[in-house]
Amino acid sequence: MRRRLNGEMSSHPRSDARVGRPEEKVRAVGDRVLSVLGRQSWLDRPGYRLEHALGFALAACGGAGERTSNLLHGTWLGHPLHPLVVALPTGAVAATVALDVASVLPGQQSALREASQVSLGVGIVASLAAATTGLNDWQHTKEQSRRVGLVHGALNAVATALYVLSWCDRRRGRHVRGVAASAVGYGITAASGYLGANLVYRLGIGVDRSGARWDAGEWTPLLAEAALEAGQPQRVEAAGVGLVLLRDGDDVLAVGELCPHLGAPMVDGWLDRGQLVCPWHGSRFDPVTGQVVRGPATAPLPCYQTRIRAGTIEVRPGKPTALRATTGVGE
Ligand code: FES
């Protein structure tokens, strides 16, 4: 049966395809851009140098570096801080462009020019904040995401340089040149925003990668207690959802199988000073509540209730704090 378009029956099956053509062209251009950028392996060398410089700088600051990194990742927020900060420079420079357009109309010209410059100044400061949070997130990406992210950051750097140039020109009375520089910069910011959106929505940077949750079910026997040794986490499945069981002294813990940051297998993780450590980028989680103790992860790790019955570890969905399994203790 043919589909209806705007309430009317499509007259020919091929007309449906024609309606989608402009969108398909836009998508094809986007795919091509991402694919070409993602293959630029020559970007890896400067990328890794930048990553090492960042890592060195943060490590040199010790505990303060770790707190700063957590702050910039958005570990305290439960999701990445970068998208929230990005709204500030984008909005401020958009206001600059709008005020510049309004300033060519008769009346209030000097007031609009002044407001435009103030707005541009806010945009420059906010751009630096956005760059700091973005760089901190980017350092843990790999391959295609890393290359696209590097171009995204380079475009933003060029745009910010144009905003600074524009601000200086306006201060020196070269208004037209200043307006042109900020308008071009805003165009570059928009192009960079396209790459940033693809990094999040298509390549999954910054989204919770912990996968499916087991959220309904009763106590389910999953593993013989004797099969779980200290320091050797085990992957099990409940209702098709992967879980990881691990021992913490006399306790047995159950967590999701994938790290929320970039999906590392938590079965390869380990406990260190009562915290579960991700094997890829060292995020640390409270293994009982799943809360992030140290980034780059920002979303919590799923955790489950455990108990031991007749030598078997049983697990069920739910907050584990009150029902953490202890060897030989059951309900
Ligand atoms: S995958 Fe990056 S911290 Fe776990």
XYZ file of C-alpha atoms and ligand atoms in Angstrom:
335
model
C 0.000 0.000 0.000
C 1.313 3.437 -0.954
C 2.010 6.034 1.740
C 0.056 9.305 2.036
C 1.912 12.607 1.691
C 0.122 15.631 3.265
C -3.087 13.634 3.288
C -2.947 12.748 -0.432
C -2.107 9.442 -2.007
C 1.248 9.472 -3.747
C 0.555 9.223 -7.500
C 3.680 7.230 -8.289
C 5.986 5.206 -6.081
C 9.044 7.093 -7.366
C 7.599 10.471 -6.259
C 8.334 9.496 -2.612
C 11.976 9.150 -3.473
C 11.960 12.579 -5.188
C 10.618 14.235 -2.018
C 13.599 12.884 -0.077
C 16.270 13.923 -2.571
C 17.351 17.314 -1.113
C 17.649 15.752 2.345
C 19.588 12.859 0.911
C 21.992 15.272 -0.761
C 22.536 17.158 2.495
C 23.097 13.872 4.341
C 25.455 12.646 1.632
C 27.560 15.826 1.929
C 27.649 15.414 5.722
C 28.641 11.740 5.422
C 31.375 12.642 2.951
C 32.782 15.395 5.170
C 32.855 13.081 8.197
C 34.343 10.240 6.200
C 37.088 12.424 4.656
C 37.995 14.024 7.990
C 37.909 10.664 9.738
C 40.534 9.282 7.318
C 43.094 12.061 7.897
C 45.547 9.945 9.841
C 48.221 12.669 9.527
C 46.227 14.517 12.209
C 47.112 11.806 14.744
C 50.660 13.001 15.298
C 49.809 16.568 16.373
C 46.745 15.132 18.142
C 48.759 12.766 20.323
C 51.308 15.476 21.079
C 48.541 17.751 22.253
C 47.023 14.947 24.320
C 50.367 14.192 25.977
C 50.948 17.879 26.736
C 47.506 18.099 28.335
C 47.996 14.898 30.321
C 51.401 16.103 31.513
C 50.048 19.509 32.569
C 47.160 17.953 34.530
C 49.397 15.327 36.150
C 51.903 18.033 37.164
C 49.140 19.770 39.122
C 48.467 16.592 41.195
C 45.148 16.577 43.083
C 44.273 20.068 41.822
C 44.703 18.823 38.236
C 42.350 15.907 38.912
C 39.730 18.176 40.491
C 40.025 20.612 37.582
C 39.664 17.793 35.073
C 36.567 16.456 36.888
C 35.106 19.954 36.962
C 35.689 20.458 33.220
C 34.348 17.007 32.274
C 31.126 17.620 34.206
C 31.551 14.622 36.527
C 29.712 16.657 39.207
C 26.887 17.390 36.755
C 26.044 13.864 35.597
C 26.667 14.732 31.926
C 29.389 16.589 29.984
C 29.802 20.281 30.820
C 30.977 21.219 27.310
C 27.568 21.435 25.525
C 26.242 23.627 28.325
C 29.193 26.052 28.105
C 29.111 26.142 24.283
C 25.709 27.850 24.358
C 27.336 30.990 25.849
C 29.747 32.015 23.035
C 27.327 30.881 20.325
C 24.514 32.986 21.791
C 26.735 36.001 22.517
C 28.208 36.118 18.998
C 24.783 35.520 17.428
C 23.624 38.606 19.391
C 26.636 40.518 18.028
C 25.709 39.641 14.451
C 22.059 40.603 15.053
C 23.045 43.946 16.648
C 25.419 44.656 13.747
C 22.571 44.114 11.302
C 20.286 46.350 13.375
C 22.951 49.069 13.571
C 22.750 49.770 9.817
C 19.134 50.892 10.294
C 18.484 54.549 11.129
C 18.482 55.589 14.813
C 20.299 54.281 17.961
C 23.334 53.453 15.821
C 26.021 54.172 18.406
C 24.113 52.405 21.223
C 23.716 49.302 19.058
C 27.395 49.351 18.134
C 28.379 49.555 21.788
C 26.036 46.722 22.733
C 27.422 44.667 19.864
C 30.980 45.122 21.113
C 30.049 44.179 24.691
C 28.312 41.076 23.404
C 31.367 40.186 21.307
C 33.603 40.549 24.375
C 31.378 38.119 26.290
C 31.555 35.753 23.316
C 35.373 35.823 23.297
C 35.684 35.031 27.023
C 33.020 32.296 26.770
C 34.794 30.815 23.709
C 37.901 30.294 25.819
C 35.830 28.510 28.485
C 34.191 26.316 25.833
C 37.597 25.493 24.331
C 38.913 24.412 27.747
C 36.022 22.022 28.422
C 36.095 20.679 24.851
C 39.845 20.036 24.918
C 39.522 18.190 28.222
C 36.855 15.866 26.734
C 38.645 15.456 23.394
C 41.876 14.098 24.919
C 40.276 10.661 25.500
C 38.855 10.187 21.979
C 40.347 7.895 19.352
C 40.667 7.587 15.561
C 37.735 9.140 13.636
C 36.337 10.999 16.673
C 39.791 12.304 17.548
C 40.431 13.619 14.018
C 36.981 15.184 13.634
C 37.317 16.657 17.134
C 40.702 18.165 16.278
C 39.260 19.889 13.177
C 36.264 21.029 15.269
C 38.656 22.607 17.790
C 40.875 24.166 15.087
C 37.838 25.791 13.436
C 36.759 27.200 16.790
C 40.265 28.560 17.367
C 40.167 30.344 13.983
C 36.701 31.722 14.749
C 37.849 32.985 18.159
C 40.889 34.655 16.567
C 38.536 36.452 14.166
C 36.366 37.579 17.092
C 39.441 39.025 18.829
C 40.462 40.753 15.573
C 36.949 42.120 15.208
C 36.931 43.426 18.780
C 40.273 45.213 18.246
C 39.095 46.713 14.932
C 35.945 48.029 16.562
C 38.011 49.604 19.351
C 40.146 51.365 16.740
C 37.083 52.677 14.884
C 37.380 50.269 11.934
C 33.799 49.229 12.356
C 33.072 47.745 8.922
C 36.161 45.553 9.060
C 35.244 44.478 12.577
C 31.708 43.563 11.525
C 33.021 41.551 8.573
C 35.514 39.640 10.767
C 32.888 38.639 13.352
C 30.401 37.639 10.622
C 32.981 35.353 8.977
C 33.925 34.002 12.408
C 30.302 33.187 13.147
C 30.039 31.267 9.866
C 33.069 29.213 10.911
C 31.511 28.635 14.340
C 28.375 27.298 12.634
C 30.442 24.900 10.493
C 32.313 23.783 13.594
C 28.977 23.288 15.389
C 27.976 20.863 12.639
C 31.062 18.766 13.384
C 30.437 19.016 17.126
C 26.880 17.755 16.700
C 28.133 14.827 14.632
C 30.683 13.993 17.308
C 27.883 13.656 19.845
C 24.894 12.326 17.913
C 26.631 10.094 15.366
C 29.940 9.154 16.928
C 28.563 8.991 20.471
C 31.118 11.210 22.218
C 29.725 12.404 25.544
C 26.675 10.140 25.554
C 26.129 7.446 28.173
C 27.632 4.265 26.661
C 26.794 1.913 29.533
C 24.275 0.125 27.321
C 21.064 -1.669 28.220
C 19.821 -1.701 31.817
C 18.281 -4.700 33.510
C 15.377 -2.898 35.137
C 12.692 -5.509 35.786
C 12.958 -8.912 37.370
C 13.252 -10.909 40.566
C 16.227 -12.433 42.312
C 18.030 -14.417 39.624
C 20.764 -16.980 40.309
C 23.715 -16.087 38.061
C 26.912 -17.725 39.289
C 28.178 -20.212 41.832
C 29.800 -18.288 44.658
C 32.914 -20.487 44.489
C 33.451 -19.476 40.830
C 34.025 -15.817 41.724
C 37.563 -15.186 42.894
C 38.955 -11.965 44.291
C 40.571 -9.800 41.613
C 38.886 -11.728 38.786
C 35.603 -10.092 37.776
C 33.197 -12.310 35.840
C 30.772 -11.380 33.073
C 27.273 -12.871 33.390
C 23.941 -12.212 31.685
C 20.498 -11.545 33.117
C 17.536 -11.259 30.746
C 20.000 -10.668 27.892
C 21.744 -7.778 29.698
C 25.462 -8.075 30.458
C 26.562 -7.652 34.080
C 29.903 -7.907 35.845
C 30.224 -9.626 39.230
C 33.220 -8.943 41.437
C 34.414 -9.544 44.948
C 35.256 -6.750 47.359
C 36.571 -8.549 50.443
C 33.648 -10.609 51.722
C 31.165 -8.689 49.585
C 29.927 -9.501 46.096
C 29.083 -6.591 43.803
C 27.175 -6.478 40.514
C 27.616 -3.644 37.997
C 26.871 -2.951 34.335
C 29.271 -4.496 31.844
C 30.188 -1.286 29.943
C 31.820 1.929 31.125
C 29.475 4.904 30.582
C 32.328 6.964 29.062
C 33.243 5.077 25.867
C 31.963 1.596 26.591
C 35.091 -0.139 27.950
C 34.448 -3.722 29.174
C 34.285 -3.389 32.959
C 35.133 -7.074 33.291
C 38.714 -5.901 32.591
C 38.481 -3.289 35.345
C 39.763 -3.661 38.892
C 39.100 -2.503 42.437
C 41.509 0.007 43.912
C 41.001 1.436 47.402
C 37.303 0.553 47.282
C 36.739 2.119 43.845
C 36.119 0.326 40.571
C 38.581 1.516 37.905
C 37.807 1.535 34.162
C 40.542 -0.230 32.142
C 40.639 2.328 29.301
C 40.838 5.882 30.686
C 40.910 5.331 34.435
C 37.456 6.592 35.405
C 36.692 5.565 38.978
C 33.282 4.524 40.247
C 31.817 3.800 43.657
C 31.035 0.099 43.069
C 28.028 0.195 45.396
C 26.222 3.307 44.135
C 27.819 3.493 40.676
C 28.511 7.220 41.105
C 31.541 8.631 39.293
C 34.418 9.452 41.619
C 36.820 10.493 38.858
C 36.210 11.267 35.180
C 36.329 11.331 32.225
C 33.049 9.415 32.720
C 30.173 11.632 33.786
C 27.192 9.227 33.885
C 26.983 6.645 36.688
C 27.699 2.951 36.231
C 24.585 0.746 36.608
C 24.640 -1.228 39.865
C 22.466 -4.098 41.090
C 21.460 -5.783 44.319
C 23.193 -9.032 45.174
C 22.731 -11.827 47.715
C 24.020 -15.346 48.221
C 21.659 -18.297 48.521
C 22.846 -21.881 48.942
C 26.255 -21.062 47.491
C 24.865 -19.211 44.495
C 25.141 -15.483 43.754
C 21.721 -14.019 43.035
C 21.176 -10.585 41.537
C 18.175 -8.352 40.953
C 17.637 -4.807 39.638
C 17.573 -2.047 42.230
C 19.830 0.148 44.329
C 22.344 -2.129 46.034
C 23.221 -0.115 49.163
C 20.837 -1.933 51.495
C 21.245 -5.380 49.998
C 24.911 -5.827 49.258
C 25.722 -9.529 49.299
C 28.105 -10.820 51.886
C 29.496 -14.289 51.666
C 27.392 -16.664 53.641
C 24.714 -14.065 54.379
C 21.355 -14.119 52.646
C 17.832 -12.918 53.267
S 35.868 4.030 28.598
Fe 36.861 5.886 29.067
S 36.915 5.907 31.230
Fe 35.907 4.081 30.759
